[in-house]
PDB file of C-alpha atoms in Angstrom:
ATOM      1  CA  ALA A  24     -36.747 -12.904 -12.821  1.00 93.00           C
ATOM      2  CA  ILE A  25     -35.404  -9.246 -13.849  1.00 94.00           C
ATOM      3  CA  GLY A  26     -32.782 -10.566 -14.813  1.00 96.00           C
ATOM      4  CA  LEU A  27     -33.248 -14.192 -16.897  1.00 97.00           C
ATOM      5  CA  VAL A  28     -36.036 -11.032 -19.404  1.00 97.00           C
ATOM      6  CA  LEU A  29     -32.700  -9.202 -19.623  1.00 97.00           C
ATOM      7  CA  ARG A  30     -30.920 -11.824 -21.105  1.00 97.00           C
ATOM      8  CA  LEU A  31     -33.988 -13.057 -23.079  1.00 97.00           C
ATOM      9  CA  LEU A  32     -34.695  -9.259 -24.394  1.00 97.00           C
ATOM     10  CA  HIS A  33     -30.737  -8.984 -25.362  1.00 96.00           C
ATOM     11  CA  VAL A  34     -30.628 -12.342 -27.201  1.00 95.00           C
ATOM     12  CA  ALA A  35     -33.839 -11.517 -29.018  1.00 94.00           C
ATOM     13  CA  TYR A  36     -33.037  -8.169 -30.349  1.00 94.00           C
ATOM     14  CA  THR A  37     -29.304  -7.534 -29.536  1.00 93.00           C
ATOM     15  CA  ALA A  38     -26.917 -10.303 -29.250  1.00 91.00           C
ATOM     16  CA  ARG A  39     -25.063 -10.726 -31.821  1.00 85.00           C
ATOM     17  CA  MET A  40     -23.902 -15.133 -31.876  1.00 85.00           C
ATOM     18  CA  VAL A  41     -20.796 -13.810 -34.220  1.00 84.00           C
ATOM     19  CA  VAL A  42     -18.703 -17.266 -34.192  1.00 86.00           C
ATOM     20  CA  MET A  43     -15.191 -15.928 -34.136  1.00 81.00           C
ATOM     21  CA  GLY A  44     -12.226 -15.251 -31.746  1.00 80.00           C
ATOM     22  CA  ASP A  45     -12.483 -17.717 -29.125  1.00 84.00           C
ATOM     23  CA  SER A  46     -15.408 -18.796 -29.718  1.00 91.00           C
ATOM     24  CA  LEU A  47     -14.526 -20.329 -32.614  1.00 90.00           C
ATOM     25  CA  GLY A  48     -12.618 -22.576 -30.641  1.00 89.00           C
ATOM     26  CA  PHE A  49     -15.580 -23.455 -29.337  1.00 93.00           C
ATOM     27  CA  GLU A  50     -17.289 -23.954 -31.966  1.00 94.00           C
ATOM     28  CA  ILE A  51     -14.906 -26.527 -32.922  1.00 93.00           C
ATOM     29  CA  HIS A  52     -14.448 -28.405 -30.027  1.00 94.00           C
ATOM     30  CA  ALA A  53     -18.799 -28.560 -29.510  1.00 96.00           C
ATOM     31  CA  ARG A  54     -19.119 -29.344 -32.687  1.00 95.00           C
ATOM     32  CA  ASN A  55     -16.101 -32.798 -32.036  1.00 95.00           C
ATOM     33  CA  PHE A  56     -18.052 -33.521 -28.803  1.00 96.00           C
ATOM     34  CA  VAL A  57     -21.184 -33.981 -30.705  1.00 96.00           C
ATOM     35  CA  ALA A  58     -19.495 -36.600 -33.471  1.00 95.00           C
ATOM     36  CA  THR A  59     -18.091 -38.516 -30.365  1.00 96.00           C
ATOM     37  CA  TRP A  60     -21.093 -38.772 -28.517  1.00 96.00           C
ATOM     38  CA  GLN A  61     -22.908 -39.784 -31.748  1.00 94.00           C
ATOM     39  CA  SER A  62     -20.271 -41.963 -32.026  1.00 94.00           C
ATOM     40  CA  ILE A  63     -21.154 -44.165 -28.375  1.00 93.00           C
ATOM     41  CA  GLY A  64     -21.652 -47.649 -28.549  1.00 90.00           C
ATOM     42  CA  SER A  65     -19.151 -48.059 -31.522  1.00 89.00           C
ATOM     43  CA  GLY A  66     -15.205 -49.220 -31.404  1.00 88.00           C
ATOM     44  CA  GLN A  67     -14.252 -45.395 -32.508  1.00 91.00           C
ATOM     45  CA  PHE A  68     -16.134 -44.198 -29.249  1.00 94.00           C
ATOM     46  CA  TRP A  69     -13.153 -44.223 -26.870  1.00 92.00           C
ATOM     47  CA  SER A  70      -9.794 -42.564 -29.308  1.00 92.00           C
ATOM     48  CA  ARG A  71     -12.504 -40.220 -30.569  1.00 94.00           C
ATOM     49  CA  LEU A  72     -13.370 -39.332 -26.776  1.00 93.00           C
ATOM     50  CA  LEU A  73      -9.626 -38.920 -25.981  1.00 91.00           C
ATOM     51  CA  ASP A  74      -8.962 -36.920 -29.283  1.00 91.00           C
ATOM     52  CA  THR A  75     -11.813 -34.418 -28.061  1.00 92.00           C
ATOM     53  CA  ILE A  76     -10.246 -33.693 -24.569  1.00 90.00           C
ATOM     54  CA  ASP A  77      -6.959 -33.382 -26.241  1.00 87.00           C
ATOM     55  CA  GLN A  78      -8.167 -30.401 -29.031  1.00 87.00           C
ATOM     56  CA  GLY A  79     -10.599 -28.382 -26.574  1.00 87.00           C
ATOM     57  CA  SER A  80      -7.446 -28.544 -23.179  1.00 82.00           C
ATOM     58  CA  LEU A  81      -6.297 -25.181 -24.615  1.00 79.00           C
ATOM     59  CA  GLN A  82     -10.146 -23.878 -23.759  1.00 83.00           C
ATOM     60  CA  GLY A  83     -10.398 -25.938 -21.722  1.00 88.00           C
ATOM     61  CA  VAL A  84     -13.623 -28.978 -22.371  1.00 92.00           C
ATOM     62  CA  THR A  85     -16.454 -27.910 -19.780  1.00 95.00           C
ATOM     63  CA  TYR A  86     -18.154 -25.156 -21.808  1.00 96.00           C
ATOM     64  CA  PRO A  87     -17.955 -27.156 -24.987  1.00 96.00           C
ATOM     65  CA  ALA A  88     -19.583 -30.566 -23.758  1.00 96.00           C
ATOM     66  CA  VAL A  89     -22.283 -28.449 -22.623  1.00 96.00           C
ATOM     67  CA  GLN A  90     -22.684 -26.748 -25.761  1.00 96.00           C
ATOM     68  CA  SER A  91     -22.586 -30.055 -27.321  1.00 97.00           C
ATOM     69  CA  LEU A  92     -24.997 -31.221 -25.504  1.00 96.00           C
ATOM     70  CA  VAL A  93     -27.713 -28.543 -26.901  1.00 96.00           C
ATOM     71  CA  TYR A  94     -26.527 -28.996 -30.110  1.00 96.00           C
ATOM     72  CA  LEU A  95     -26.972 -32.708 -29.827  1.00 95.00           C
ATOM     73  CA  VAL A  96     -31.296 -32.046 -28.876  1.00 94.00           C
ATOM     74  CA  ALA A  97     -31.451 -28.947 -30.906  1.00 93.00           C
ATOM     75  CA  GLY A  98     -28.938 -29.631 -33.852  1.00 90.00           C
ATOM     76  CA  THR A  99     -25.152 -28.776 -34.464  1.00 88.00           C
ATOM     77  CA  GLY A 100     -24.700 -24.664 -34.731  1.00 88.00           C
ATOM     78  CA  ALA A 101     -27.769 -23.961 -33.171  1.00 92.00           C
ATOM     79  CA  HIS A 102     -26.863 -20.806 -31.713  1.00 94.00           C
ATOM     80  CA  VAL A 103     -30.442 -19.149 -30.414  1.00 94.00           C
ATOM     81  CA  PRO A 104     -31.016 -22.372 -27.924  1.00 95.00           C
ATOM     82  CA  LEU A 105     -27.625 -22.217 -26.972  1.00 96.00           C
ATOM     83  CA  ALA A 106     -27.751 -18.561 -25.906  1.00 96.00           C
ATOM     84  CA  ILE A 107     -31.655 -19.564 -24.178  1.00 96.00           C
ATOM     85  CA  VAL A 108     -29.634 -22.490 -22.245  1.00 97.00           C
ATOM     86  CA  GLN A 109     -27.024 -19.574 -21.633  1.00 97.00           C
ATOM     87  CA  CYS A 110     -29.880 -17.126 -20.422  1.00 97.00           C
ATOM     88  CA  VAL A 111     -31.348 -19.776 -17.419  1.00 97.00           C
ATOM     89  CA  PHE A 112     -27.183 -19.746 -16.856  1.00 97.00           C
ATOM     90  CA  GLY A 113     -27.519 -16.588 -15.413  1.00 96.00           C
ATOM     91  CA  ALA A 114     -30.992 -16.492 -14.252  1.00 97.00           C
ATOM     92  CA  ILE A 115     -29.861 -19.502 -12.195  1.00 97.00           C
ATOM     93  CA  THR A 116     -26.234 -17.737 -10.978  1.00 97.00           C
ATOM     94  CA  ILE A 117     -28.721 -14.754  -9.948  1.00 97.00           C
ATOM     95  CA  GLY A 118     -30.332 -16.724  -7.882  1.00 96.00           C
ATOM     96  CA  LEU A 119     -27.566 -18.370  -6.295  1.00 96.00           C
ATOM     97  CA  ALA A 120     -25.137 -15.601  -5.629  1.00 96.00           C
ATOM     98  CA  SER A 121     -28.240 -13.655  -3.971  1.00 96.00           C
ATOM     99  CA  ALA A 122     -29.520 -16.424  -2.025  1.00 94.00           C
ATOM    100  CA  THR A 123     -26.131 -17.146  -0.711  1.00 93.00           C
ATOM    101  CA  ALA A 124     -25.086 -13.720   0.007  1.00 92.00           C
ATOM    102  CA  TRP A 125     -28.394 -13.513   1.987  1.00 91.00           C
ATOM    103  CA  ARG A 126     -27.162 -15.942   3.887  1.00 87.00           C
ATOM    104  CA  MET A 127     -24.262 -14.764   4.947  1.00 83.00           C
ATOM    105  CA  ALA A 128     -24.288 -10.956   5.620  1.00 83.00           C
ATOM    106  CA  GLY A 129     -28.251 -10.984   5.475  1.00 87.00           C
ATOM    107  CA  PRO A 130     -30.979  -9.641   3.752  1.00 92.00           C
ATOM    108  CA  PHE A 131     -29.774  -6.377   2.255  1.00 94.00           C
ATOM    109  CA  ALA A 132     -26.935  -8.075   1.200  1.00 93.00           C
ATOM    110  CA  GLY A 133     -29.269 -10.390  -0.699  1.00 94.00           C
ATOM    111  CA  TRP A 134     -31.124  -8.103  -2.586  1.00 95.00           C
ATOM    112  CA  ILE A 135     -28.410  -5.951  -2.912  1.00 96.00           C
ATOM    113  CA  THR A 136     -26.021  -8.987  -5.131  1.00 95.00           C
ATOM    114  CA  GLY A 137     -29.675 -10.276  -6.962  1.00 96.00           C
ATOM    115  CA  PHE A 138     -29.937  -6.071  -8.460  1.00 96.00           C
ATOM    116  CA  VAL A 139     -26.066  -6.083  -9.103  1.00 95.00           C
ATOM    117  CA  THR A 140     -25.765  -9.612 -11.089  1.00 95.00           C
ATOM    118  CA  ALA A 141     -29.466  -8.741 -12.886  1.00 96.00           C
ATOM    119  CA  TRP A 142     -28.565  -5.565 -13.853  1.00 96.00           C
ATOM    120  CA  TYR A 143     -24.413  -5.787 -14.713  1.00 95.00           C
ATOM    121  CA  ALA A 144     -24.213  -5.028 -18.248  1.00 94.00           C
ATOM    122  CA  PRO A 145     -21.252  -7.448 -19.328  1.00 93.00           C
ATOM    123  CA  LEU A 146     -23.184 -10.524 -17.198  1.00 93.00           C
ATOM    124  CA  ILE A 147     -26.500  -9.705 -19.859  1.00 95.00           C
ATOM    125  CA  LEU A 148     -23.953  -9.600 -22.814  1.00 94.00           C
ATOM    126  CA  THR A 149     -22.438 -12.705 -21.906  1.00 92.00           C
ATOM    127  CA  SER A 150     -25.334 -14.637 -22.450  1.00 93.00           C
ATOM    128  CA  GLY A 151     -25.951 -13.515 -26.338  1.00 93.00           C
ATOM    129  CA  LEU A 152     -21.811 -14.767 -26.814  1.00 93.00           C
ATOM    130  CA  VAL A 153     -20.266 -18.209 -28.516  1.00 93.00           C
ATOM    131  CA  ILE A 154     -18.224 -17.842 -24.731  1.00 93.00           C
ATOM    132  CA  ALA A 155     -18.024 -19.986 -21.854  1.00 94.00           C
ATOM    133  CA  GLU A 156     -18.434 -17.410 -19.421  1.00 93.00           C
ATOM    134  CA  SER A 157     -21.788 -18.209 -18.395  1.00 94.00           C
ATOM    135  CA  SER A 158     -21.500 -21.572 -17.826  1.00 95.00           C
ATOM    136  CA  LEU A 159     -18.588 -21.057 -15.873  1.00 95.00           C
ATOM    137  CA  ILE A 160     -19.603 -18.510 -13.258  1.00 95.00           C
ATOM    138  CA  CYS A 161     -23.340 -19.977 -12.697  1.00 96.00           C
ATOM    139  CA  ILE A 162     -20.907 -23.117 -12.328  1.00 96.00           C
ATOM    140  CA  GLN A 163     -18.738 -21.359 -10.079  1.00 95.00           C
ATOM    141  CA  THR A 164     -21.762 -20.159  -8.189  1.00 96.00           C
ATOM    142  CA  VAL A 165     -23.452 -23.617  -7.527  1.00 97.00           C
ATOM    143  CA  SER A 166     -20.064 -24.990  -6.045  1.00 96.00           C
ATOM    144  CA  ILE A 167     -20.526 -21.612  -3.792  1.00 93.00           C
ATOM    145  CA  TRP A 168     -23.497 -22.400  -2.630  1.00 94.00           C
ATOM    146  CA  CYS A 169     -22.569 -26.462  -1.777  1.00 95.00           C
ATOM    147  CA  ILE A 170     -19.924 -24.964   0.065  1.00 92.00           C
ATOM    148  CA  VAL A 171     -22.384 -22.556   1.807  1.00 90.00           C
ATOM    149  CA  GLU A 172     -24.699 -25.195   2.656  1.00 91.00           C
ATOM    150  CA  ALA A 173     -21.944 -27.293   4.168  1.00 90.00           C
ATOM    151  CA  LEU A 174     -20.494 -24.787   6.293  1.00 85.00           C
ATOM    152  CA  GLU A 175     -23.918 -22.381   7.406  1.00 81.00           C
ATOM    153  CA  ARG A 176     -27.074 -25.177   7.933  1.00 74.00           C
ATOM    154  CA  PRO A 177     -25.801 -28.659   9.281  1.00 71.00           C
ATOM    155  CA  ALA A 178     -28.519 -31.214   9.763  1.00 67.00           C
ATOM    156  CA  ARG A 179     -29.851 -31.749  13.066  1.00 74.00           C
ATOM    157  CA  SER A 180     -29.757 -35.103  12.536  1.00 76.00           C
ATOM    158  CA  ASN A 181     -26.580 -36.086  10.954  1.00 84.00           C
ATOM    159  CA  PRO A 182     -24.082 -33.174  10.721  1.00 86.00           C
ATOM    160  CA  LEU A 183     -20.878 -34.636   9.286  1.00 88.00           C
ATOM    161  CA  ARG A 184     -23.203 -36.899   6.686  1.00 90.00           C
ATOM    162  CA  HIS A 185     -24.456 -33.097   4.995  1.00 91.00           C
ATOM    163  CA  ILE A 186     -21.208 -31.496   4.996  1.00 92.00           C
ATOM    164  CA  SER A 187     -19.865 -34.039   3.126  1.00 93.00           C
ATOM    165  CA  ILE A 188     -22.763 -34.802   0.769  1.00 94.00           C
ATOM    166  CA  TRP A 189     -22.605 -30.614   0.106  1.00 95.00           C
ATOM    167  CA  GLY A 190     -18.828 -30.143   0.811  1.00 95.00           C
ATOM    168  CA  ALA A 191     -18.079 -32.829  -2.197  1.00 97.00           C
ATOM    169  CA  SER A 192     -20.954 -31.637  -4.062  1.00 97.00           C
ATOM    170  CA  GLY A 193     -18.856 -27.873  -4.027  1.00 96.00           C
ATOM    171  CA  GLY A 194     -15.847 -29.046  -4.587  1.00 96.00           C
ATOM    172  CA  PHE A 195     -17.178 -31.441  -7.567  1.00 97.00           C
ATOM    173  CA  PHE A 196     -18.299 -28.424  -9.238  1.00 97.00           C
ATOM    174  CA  LEU A 197     -15.181 -26.384  -8.270  1.00 95.00           C
ATOM    175  CA  GLY A 198     -12.966 -29.100 -10.533  1.00 94.00           C
ATOM    176  CA  LEU A 199     -14.644 -28.611 -13.109  1.00 95.00           C
ATOM    177  CA  LEU A 200     -14.491 -24.588 -13.423  1.00 93.00           C
ATOM    178  CA  MET A 201     -11.203 -25.575 -13.209  1.00 91.00           C
ATOM    179  CA  LEU A 202     -10.847 -27.830 -16.544  1.00 90.00           C
ATOM    180  CA  ARG A 203     -10.612 -24.289 -17.921  1.00 87.00           C
ATOM    181  CA  PRO A 204      -6.429 -23.657 -17.741  1.00 79.00           C
ATOM    182  CA  ALA A 205      -6.711 -20.101 -16.693  1.00 77.00           C
ATOM    183  CA  LEU A 206      -8.862 -21.636 -13.823  1.00 83.00           C
ATOM    184  CA  GLN A 207      -6.408 -24.246 -12.741  1.00 81.00           C
ATOM    185  CA  PHE A 208      -4.944 -22.685  -9.816  1.00 81.00           C
ATOM    186  CA  THR A 209      -8.509 -21.184  -8.784  1.00 85.00           C
ATOM    187  CA  ALA A 210      -9.019 -24.179  -5.714  1.00 86.00           C
ATOM    188  CA  LEU A 211      -5.462 -23.120  -4.298  1.00 85.00           C
ATOM    189  CA  ILE A 212      -6.670 -19.546  -3.806  1.00 87.00           C
ATOM    190  CA  LEU A 213      -9.771 -20.997  -2.317  1.00 86.00           C
ATOM    191  CA  PHE A 214      -7.865 -23.317  -0.288  1.00 88.00           C
ATOM    192  CA  VAL A 215      -5.567 -19.832   1.034  1.00 89.00           C
ATOM    193  CA  ALA A 216      -8.464 -18.286   2.137  1.00 86.00           C
ATOM    194  CA  ALA A 217     -10.471 -20.769   3.239  1.00 84.00           C
ATOM    195  CA  LEU A 218      -7.109 -20.966   5.582  1.00 85.00           C
ATOM    196  CA  SER A 219      -7.138 -17.527   6.321  1.00 87.00           C
ATOM    197  CA  GLY A 220     -11.090 -17.113   7.326  1.00 80.00           C
ATOM    198  CA  ILE A 221     -10.246 -19.991  10.009  1.00 80.00           C
ATOM    199  CA  SER A 222      -6.997 -18.111  11.178  1.00 83.00           C
ATOM    200  CA  ILE A 223      -8.784 -14.844  11.322  1.00 81.00           C
ATOM    201  CA  GLN A 224     -11.749 -15.625  13.189  1.00 76.00           C
ATOM    202  CA  HIS A 225      -9.915 -18.487  15.816  1.00 75.00           C
ATOM    203  CA  VAL A 226      -8.223 -14.738  16.888  1.00 80.00           C
ATOM    204  CA  LEU A 227     -10.957 -12.554  16.887  1.00 77.00           C
ATOM    205  CA  VAL A 228     -12.777 -15.521  18.929  1.00 72.00           C
ATOM    206  CA  ARG A 229      -9.998 -15.713  21.609  1.00 74.00           C
ATOM    207  CA  SER A 230      -9.431 -11.992  21.587  1.00 76.00           C
ATOM    208  CA  PHE A 231     -13.304 -11.830  22.311  1.00 69.00           C
ATOM    209  CA  HIS A 232     -13.925  -9.822  19.426  1.00 66.00           C
ATOM    210  CA  ALA A 233     -15.077 -12.487  17.052  1.00 61.00           C
ATOM    211  CA  PRO A 234     -18.515 -10.171  14.945  1.00 62.00           C
ATOM    212  CA  ALA A 235     -22.340 -11.693  15.712  1.00 59.00           C
ATOM    213  CA  LEU A 236     -23.168 -12.309  12.248  1.00 54.00           C
ATOM    214  CA  ALA A 237     -24.066 -15.687   9.976  1.00 49.00           C
ATOM    215  CA  SER A 238     -21.503 -16.793   8.706  1.00 55.00           C
ATOM    216  CA  GLN A 239     -19.060 -17.217  12.376  1.00 67.00           C
ATOM    217  CA  VAL A 240     -18.717 -21.388  12.136  1.00 73.00           C
ATOM    218  CA  PRO A 241     -17.181 -23.565  14.272  1.00 78.00           C
ATOM    219  CA  THR A 242     -13.524 -24.369  13.436  1.00 78.00           C
ATOM    220  CA  THR A 243     -14.916 -28.179  13.498  1.00 83.00           C
ATOM    221  CA  ARG A 244     -16.964 -28.182  10.657  1.00 85.00           C
ATOM    222  CA  ALA A 245     -14.743 -25.771   8.892  1.00 85.00           C
ATOM    223  CA  TRP A 246     -11.782 -28.142   8.191  1.00 89.00           C
ATOM    224  CA  GLY A 247     -14.526 -31.130   7.585  1.00 90.00           C
ATOM    225  CA  ALA A 248     -15.892 -28.884   4.811  1.00 91.00           C
ATOM    226  CA  ILE A 249     -12.473 -28.035   3.104  1.00 92.00           C
ATOM    227  CA  ALA A 250     -11.910 -32.377   3.928  1.00 94.00           C
ATOM    228  CA  ALA A 251     -15.102 -33.323   1.599  1.00 95.00           C
ATOM    229  CA  VAL A 252     -14.274 -29.988  -0.484  1.00 95.00           C
ATOM    230  CA  ALA A 253     -11.264 -31.429  -1.654  1.00 95.00           C
ATOM    231  CA  ALA A 254     -12.648 -35.291  -2.102  1.00 96.00           C
ATOM    232  CA  GLY A 255     -15.437 -33.835  -4.384  1.00 96.00           C
ATOM    233  CA  LEU A 256     -12.311 -31.800  -6.237  1.00 95.00           C
ATOM    234  CA  LEU A 257     -10.558 -35.417  -6.668  1.00 95.00           C
ATOM    235  CA  LEU A 258     -14.089 -36.726  -8.177  1.00 95.00           C
ATOM    236  CA  VAL A 259     -12.743 -34.550 -11.385  1.00 94.00           C
ATOM    237  CA  ALA A 260      -9.183 -34.246 -10.733  1.00 92.00           C
ATOM    238  CA  ALA A 261      -8.002 -37.383 -10.419  1.00 93.00           C
ATOM    239  CA  PRO A 262      -9.262 -39.185 -13.693  1.00 93.00           C
ATOM    240  CA  TRP A 263      -8.344 -36.198 -15.369  1.00 92.00           C
ATOM    241  CA  PHE A 264      -4.377 -36.832 -13.830  1.00 90.00           C
ATOM    242  CA  LEU A 265      -5.423 -40.163 -14.975  1.00 91.00           C
ATOM    243  CA  THR A 266      -6.030 -39.328 -18.467  1.00 89.00           C
ATOM    244  CA  ASN A 267      -3.501 -36.898 -18.967  1.00 86.00           C
ATOM    245  CA  ALA A 268      -0.856 -39.087 -17.819  1.00 88.00           C
ATOM    246  CA  LEU A 269      -2.122 -43.180 -19.139  1.00 88.00           C
ATOM    247  CA  ALA A 270      -3.352 -41.247 -22.684  1.00 85.00           C
ATOM    248  CA  PHE A 271      -0.966 -38.479 -23.013  1.00 82.00           C
ATOM    249  CA  GLY A 272       1.901 -39.179 -21.033  1.00 82.00           C
ATOM    250  CA  ASN A 273       2.005 -36.205 -19.410  1.00 80.00           C
ATOM    251  CA  PRO A 274       0.860 -36.438 -15.660  1.00 81.00           C
ATOM    252  CA  VAL A 275       0.024 -32.884 -14.862  1.00 79.00           C
ATOM    253  CA  TRP A 276      -3.312 -31.245 -14.417  1.00 81.00           C
ATOM    254  CA  SER A 277      -3.032 -28.339 -17.681  1.00 76.00           C
ATOM    255  CA  ARG A 278      -0.610 -30.190 -20.704  1.00 71.00           C
ATOM    256  CA  THR A 279      -0.920 -27.159 -22.453  1.00 64.00           C
ATOM    257  CA  GLY A 280       1.513 -25.350 -19.766  1.00 60.00           C
ATOM    258  CA  ASN A 281       1.875 -22.248 -17.494  1.00 54.00           C
ATOM    259  CA  SER A 282      -2.046 -20.976 -17.848  1.00 53.00           C
ATOM    260  CA  TRP A 283      -1.440 -17.343 -16.662  1.00 53.00           C
ATOM    261  CA  GLN A 284       1.430 -16.985 -18.997  1.00 51.00           C
ATOM    262  CA  GLN A 285      -0.008 -18.685 -21.811  1.00 51.00           C
ATOM    263  CA  VAL A 286      -3.918 -17.380 -21.705  1.00 49.00           C
ATOM    264  CA  TYR A 287      -3.047 -13.591 -20.278  1.00 48.00           C
ATOM    265  CA  TRP A 288      -0.093 -13.040 -21.980  1.00 47.00           C
ATOM    266  CA  GLY A 289      -0.347 -15.029 -25.255  1.00 49.00           C
ATOM    267  CA  ILE A 290       2.934 -17.009 -24.581  1.00 47.00           C
ATOM    268  CA  HIS A 291       3.140 -20.008 -25.845  1.00 47.00           C
ATOM    269  CA  PRO A 292       5.035 -22.618 -22.600  1.00 46.00           C
ATOM    270  CA  PRO A 293       7.593 -24.399 -22.898  1.00 46.00           C
ATOM    271  CA  ASP A 294       9.511 -21.922 -25.283  1.00 46.00           C
ATOM    272  CA  ARG A 295       7.313 -19.077 -25.083  1.00 47.00           C
ATOM    273  CA  ALA A 296       6.721 -18.615 -28.390  1.00 47.00           C
ATOM    274  CA  TRP A 297       3.979 -16.007 -29.586  1.00 45.00           C
ATOM    275  CA  GLN A 298       0.662 -18.160 -30.887  1.00 48.00           C
ATOM    276  CA  PRO A 299       0.223 -17.494 -34.404  1.00 43.00           C
ATOM    277  CA  GLN A 300      -2.490 -14.415 -34.705  1.00 44.00           C
ATOM    278  CA  ASP A 301      -4.418 -16.397 -37.715  1.00 43.00           C
ATOM    279  CA  ALA A 302      -4.765 -19.304 -35.674  1.00 43.00           C
ATOM    280  CA  PRO A 303      -8.248 -20.928 -35.641  1.00 41.00           C
ATOM    281  CA  VAL A 304      -7.352 -22.526 -32.151  1.00 42.00           C
ATOM    282  CA  PRO A 305      -4.643 -21.258 -30.459  1.00 45.00           C
ATOM    283  CA  PRO A 306      -1.429 -24.313 -30.230  1.00 44.00           C
ATOM    284  CA  LYS A 307      -0.876 -26.430 -27.157  1.00 45.00           C
ATOM    285  CA  TYR A 308       1.966 -27.545 -25.932  1.00 41.00           C
ATOM    286  CA  GLY A 309       4.664 -27.202 -29.045  1.00 40.00           C
ATOM    287  CA  ASP A 310       7.600 -26.084 -30.099  1.00 38.00           C
ATOM    288  CA  ARG A 311       8.038 -23.724 -32.759  1.00 38.00           C
ATOM    289  CA  LYS A 312       8.155 -25.646 -35.459  1.00 40.00           C
ATOM    290  CA  SER A 313       4.612 -26.970 -34.860  1.00 40.00           C
ATOM    291  CA  THR A 314       3.423 -23.355 -34.106  1.00 39.00           C
ATOM    292  CA  ARG A 315       4.993 -22.273 -37.762  1.00 39.00           C
ATOM    293  CA  LEU A 316       2.552 -25.712 -39.212  1.00 39.00           C
ATOM    294  CA  ASN A 317      -0.180 -24.434 -37.306  1.00 43.00           C
ATOM    295  CA  SER A 318       0.494 -20.796 -39.168  1.00 43.00           C
ATOM    296  CA  SER A 319       0.525 -22.062 -42.075  1.00 43.00           C
ATOM    297  CA  HIS A 320      -2.616 -24.530 -41.549  1.00 43.00           C
ATOM    298  CA  ALA A 321      -4.585 -21.076 -40.652  1.00 44.00           C
ATOM    299  CA  ASN A 322      -3.184 -19.580 -43.759  1.00 45.00           C
TER     300      ASN A 322
END
């Protein structure tokens, strides 16, 4: 409740919903999505949808899609309703993060997690910006909650069904998170972390030094949860790969190249050219000729 109030106060009195930089790209993609949703039922829908996905592939389509749904309800460019929705996302993040920490490490960890996420200034400020952070952090937190639910509280009647449903749900939200190119390696990092946790727990149990924590999970349940998460991830990954392969002729997760180079250093693979600083939307997967062309359009 405190976190929601702080975010709403920020939106009401101190937020500046300025559309520039990354926000300009998200705004363009969101408006394209609005036009796409409005064309449902017409013969142009699928071509519009593919073009919208193509244009939004560099920044990731998840946030512009969410943004466009707000615009459909409240009107295109309705930034205040968008900010209010982002405040709600922030409150959901606080609640689920606190509840997850409480379950895994006790009430003290839960209260500390809730306090930090409620008062941490950058998380408050993102609610009043036209950027993806508040939405993606919420999706990440929902994914973690679902995975912990699969691991920590199996149903007594049908534990396999419980693990499958919650693990697959966590994998699905993880896939939505990874549609942002900068987060395309999230599943790999999570998988390595899971393997490390299982290995460490196995060693501790064998050496009779296993800690008595609520987060101690039987190995078979852990493997079952990993399989369920992978299946849920495929619900997003398979259509995404097929779309890139069949519609765009590039069977990869990110058609914009290596995200670490592209997003964090401004390098534009495959030719390692720098993106034009005055481009309204960074160019995607082109050569120097197309980069110069985008720059001239921007000017």
